[in-house]
Tab-separated table of C-alpha atoms in Angstrom:
chain	number	residue	atom	x	y	z
B	1	MET	CA	-56.123	62.260	46.973
B	2	PRO	CA	-55.115	64.329	44.025
B	3	TRP	CA	-56.993	63.751	40.790
B	4	PRO	CA	-54.000	62.202	38.879
B	5	GLU	CA	-53.464	59.571	41.653
B	6	PHE	CA	-57.178	58.815	41.661
B	7	THR	CA	-57.304	58.386	37.966
B	8	ALA	CA	-54.231	56.073	38.113
B	9	LEU	CA	-56.111	53.975	40.787
B	10	LEU	CA	-59.147	53.677	38.590
B	11	VAL	CA	-57.011	52.455	35.647
B	12	LEU	CA	-55.174	49.848	37.790
B	13	ALA	CA	-58.515	48.803	39.417
B	14	THR	CA	-60.185	48.327	35.968
B	15	ALA	CA	-57.191	46.382	34.474
B	16	MET	CA	-56.613	44.092	37.536
B	17	SER	CA	-60.383	43.528	38.383
B	18	PHE	CA	-61.717	42.791	34.973
B	19	SER	CA	-58.706	40.642	33.718
B	20	PRO	CA	-59.349	37.001	34.125
B	21	GLY	CA	-58.158	35.338	37.357
B	22	PRO	CA	-59.317	32.863	39.976
B	23	ASN	CA	-62.223	34.963	41.179
B	24	THR	CA	-63.711	35.867	37.843
B	25	THR	CA	-63.237	32.283	36.553
B	26	LEU	CA	-65.179	30.905	39.580
B	27	SER	CA	-67.761	33.586	39.228
B	28	THR	CA	-68.427	32.550	35.676
B	29	ALA	CA	-68.379	28.820	36.431
B	30	LEU	CA	-70.588	29.079	39.471
B	31	ALA	CA	-73.230	31.036	37.586
B	32	ALA	CA	-73.096	28.711	34.560
B	33	ASN	CA	-73.539	25.679	36.701
B	34	GLY	CA	-75.899	26.801	39.295
B	35	GLY	CA	-77.407	30.071	38.157
B	36	LEU	CA	-76.800	33.727	39.111
B	37	PRO	CA	-78.519	33.625	42.481
B	38	ARG	CA	-76.317	30.648	43.456
B	39	ALA	CA	-73.112	32.521	42.363
B	40	MET	CA	-73.946	35.739	44.346
B	41	ARG	CA	-72.599	34.420	47.549
B	42	PHE	CA	-69.262	34.103	45.990
B	43	VAL	CA	-69.620	37.397	44.133
B	44	CYS	CA	-70.333	39.200	47.393
B	45	ALA	CA	-67.643	37.416	49.218
B	46	VAL	CA	-64.819	38.576	46.910
B	47	PRO	CA	-65.057	42.409	47.707
B	48	VAL	CA	-65.359	41.596	51.509
B	49	GLY	CA	-62.305	39.256	51.532
B	50	TRP	CA	-60.282	41.395	49.352
B	51	SER	CA	-60.954	44.512	51.373
B	52	ALA	CA	-59.905	42.675	54.539
B	53	LEU	CA	-56.697	41.624	52.699
B	54	LEU	CA	-56.022	45.197	51.647
B	55	LEU	CA	-56.595	46.439	55.219
B	56	LEU	CA	-54.192	43.884	56.599
B	57	CYS	CA	-51.632	44.723	54.014
B	58	ALA	CA	-51.993	48.436	54.922
B	59	ALA	CA	-51.523	47.473	58.590
B	60	GLY	CA	-48.202	45.797	57.783
B	61	VAL	CA	-49.093	42.128	57.345
B	62	GLY	CA	-48.308	42.366	53.577
B	63	ALA	CA	-44.792	43.512	54.401
B	64	LEU	CA	-44.344	40.657	56.848
B	65	VAL	CA	-45.445	38.058	54.311
B	66	ALA	CA	-43.218	39.593	51.672
B	67	ALA	CA	-40.206	39.572	54.145
B	68	VAL	CA	-40.638	36.010	55.563
B	69	PRO	CA	-39.995	33.355	52.936
B	70	ALA	CA	-41.820	30.650	54.938
B	71	LEU	CA	-44.994	32.715	55.061
B	72	ARG	CA	-44.752	33.584	51.316
B	73	PHE	CA	-44.386	29.822	50.642
B	74	ALA	CA	-47.324	28.941	52.792
B	75	VAL	CA	-49.602	31.435	51.121
B	76	LYS	CA	-48.508	30.259	47.662
B	77	ALA	CA	-48.739	26.544	48.519
B	78	LEU	CA	-52.210	26.981	50.056
B	79	GLY	CA	-53.404	28.969	46.993
B	80	ILE	CA	-52.092	26.529	44.600
B	81	GLY	CA	-53.589	23.609	46.339
B	82	TYR	CA	-56.954	25.244	46.724
B	83	LEU	CA	-57.070	26.200	43.034
B	84	LEU	CA	-56.183	22.718	41.920
B	85	TRP	CA	-58.773	21.231	44.194
B	86	LEU	CA	-61.444	23.662	42.771
B	87	ALA	CA	-60.172	22.804	39.241
B	88	TRP	CA	-60.565	19.039	39.992
B	89	ARG	CA	-64.106	19.522	41.193
B	90	LEU	CA	-65.159	21.637	38.459
B	91	ALA	CA	-63.661	19.344	35.755
B	92	HIS	CA	-65.805	16.456	36.973
B	93	THR	CA	-69.094	18.358	36.875
B	94	ASP	CA	-71.092	17.696	33.671
B	95	ARG	CA	-74.678	18.476	34.716
B	96	LEU	CA	-76.488	21.736	35.432
B	97	GLY	CA	-78.073	22.187	38.821
B	98	PRO	CA	-79.344	24.659	41.213
B	99	ALA	CA	-77.273	23.158	44.031
B	100	ASP	CA	-74.394	21.074	42.717
B	101	ALA	CA	-72.227	20.520	45.657
B	102	ARG	CA	-69.184	19.768	43.508
B	103	VAL	CA	-68.921	23.401	42.227
B	104	ALA	CA	-70.405	25.153	45.286
B	105	VAL	CA	-68.274	27.819	46.770
B	106	GLY	CA	-69.884	29.642	49.524
B	107	PHE	CA	-69.398	33.106	50.989
B	108	TRP	CA	-66.821	32.164	53.773
B	109	GLN	CA	-64.896	30.073	51.160
B	110	GLY	CA	-64.924	33.098	48.881
B	111	ILE	CA	-63.503	35.282	51.586
B	112	ALA	CA	-60.801	32.710	52.382
B	113	LEU	CA	-59.892	32.333	48.739
B	114	GLN	CA	-58.718	36.003	48.820
B	115	PHE	CA	-56.026	35.165	51.303
B	116	VAL	CA	-54.459	32.449	49.161
B	117	ASN	CA	-54.955	34.287	45.916
B	118	ILE	CA	-51.672	35.521	44.557
B	119	LYS	CA	-53.348	38.052	42.157
B	120	ALA	CA	-55.265	39.576	45.120
B	121	TRP	CA	-52.007	39.722	47.172
B	122	LEU	CA	-50.192	41.425	44.241
B	123	LEU	CA	-52.914	44.010	43.836
B	124	ALA	CA	-53.204	44.678	47.572
B	125	LEU	CA	-49.493	45.145	47.927
B	126	THR	CA	-49.283	47.313	44.813
B	127	ILE	CA	-52.078	49.624	46.057
B	128	VAL	CA	-50.647	49.844	49.542
B	129	ALA	CA	-47.156	50.685	48.151
B	130	GLY	CA	-48.420	53.240	45.598
B	131	TRP	CA	-51.353	54.965	47.278
B	132	ILE	CA	-51.247	54.419	51.038
B	133	ALA	CA	-47.787	53.525	52.646
B	134	GLY	CA	-45.628	56.476	53.756
B	135	ARG	CA	-48.349	59.053	53.335
B	136	GLY	CA	-49.369	61.468	56.006
B	137	ASP	CA	-53.021	60.997	55.190
B	138	VAL	CA	-53.385	57.159	55.473
B	139	LEU	CA	-56.919	56.985	56.816
B	140	PRO	CA	-58.404	59.431	54.261
B	141	ARG	CA	-56.670	57.577	51.506
B	142	LEU	CA	-58.046	54.194	52.771
B	143	GLY	CA	-61.423	56.044	52.851
B	144	VAL	CA	-61.113	56.550	49.113
B	145	VAL	CA	-59.252	53.403	48.082
B	146	VAL	CA	-61.355	50.737	49.912
B	147	PRO	CA	-64.761	51.814	48.492
B	148	VAL	CA	-63.336	52.030	44.974
B	149	MET	CA	-61.851	48.608	45.226
B	150	LEU	CA	-65.050	47.237	46.760
B	151	PHE	CA	-66.938	48.505	43.802
B	152	PHE	CA	-64.549	47.075	41.204
B	153	ALA	CA	-64.258	43.720	42.938
B	154	PHE	CA	-68.084	43.428	42.942
B	155	ALA	CA	-68.633	44.817	39.486
B	156	SER	CA	-66.146	42.578	37.789
B	157	ASN	CA	-67.239	39.360	39.466
B	158	PHE	CA	-70.953	40.209	38.867
B	159	ALA	CA	-70.148	40.871	35.217
B	160	TYR	CA	-68.459	37.497	34.846
B	161	ALA	CA	-71.201	35.748	36.697
B	162	ALA	CA	-73.827	37.393	34.480
B	163	VAL	CA	-71.981	36.058	31.436
B	164	GLY	CA	-71.952	32.526	32.946
B	165	ALA	CA	-75.634	32.793	33.780
B	166	LEU	CA	-76.450	33.850	30.084
B	167	LEU	CA	-74.522	30.846	28.911
B	168	ARG	CA	-76.369	28.486	31.097
B	169	GLY	CA	-79.159	27.621	28.567
B	170	TRP	CA	-76.633	27.083	25.752
B	171	LEU	CA	-74.447	24.814	28.035
B	172	ALA	CA	-77.364	22.692	28.884
B	173	GLU	CA	-77.271	21.077	25.413
B	174	GLY	CA	-75.220	17.882	24.811
B	175	ARG	CA	-71.746	17.947	26.387
B	176	ARG	CA	-71.211	21.644	26.241
B	177	LEU	CA	-71.227	22.083	30.026
B	178	ALA	CA	-68.711	19.359	30.484
B	179	TRP	CA	-66.371	21.095	28.008
B	180	PHE	CA	-66.982	24.485	29.450
B	181	ASN	CA	-66.236	23.237	33.006
B	182	ARG	CA	-63.023	21.581	31.790
B	183	ALA	CA	-61.917	24.847	30.144
B	184	MET	CA	-62.656	26.773	33.240
B	185	ALA	CA	-60.721	24.099	35.274
B	186	LEU	CA	-57.802	24.541	32.856
B	187	VAL	CA	-57.813	28.366	33.476
B	188	LEU	CA	-57.620	27.600	37.262
B	189	VAL	CA	-54.750	25.074	36.637
B	190	TRP	CA	-52.975	27.575	34.425
B	191	THR	CA	-53.356	30.199	37.228
B	192	ALA	CA	-51.976	27.679	39.809
B	193	GLY	CA	-49.031	27.129	37.421
B	194	TRP	CA	-48.480	30.790	37.274
B	195	MET	CA	-48.486	31.078	40.910
B	196	ALA	CA	-46.012	28.353	41.309
B	197	TRP	CA	-43.682	30.028	38.753
B	198	ILE	CA	-43.580	33.548	40.292
């Protein structure tokens, strides 16, 4: 892959991975509520699920979803429903705990979330269209793109989870955790609204 293309990929990966979205919001909330070790299952699931989504898009599934309105609607509806369900659970959690079941999102749920996350789909389709599709060297390009995106997906979610874990002691006082969780729930609701609008 030529250096200018690789640089553009790094810029896109940085902007999309570190901007707030469903994954980073959940990473922050999970670590704030249950601690960093508890959040790591989700933090590790994001790059695995997102890479699987990218590979499926590169194999043509992304074009199929984009071309069939019913599939596009199903992905969007499942994503909106899941985010609203997570937001409801998060908004009703007001105590710190190592294993609060109301805000637990495990490894497999984290992987599944990538397949109903519109931001993940947009990024995967953008990367396939801009860096992979129609190129003669598809496999070598995937060999560059997938590890880069794995790194950024992990790094961004780990950074957000670390912030959540650092806030944990401060959030333990008074009603701070309840307000924090409601704010994170509102971000998820806002994301669901954005998904419904696009």
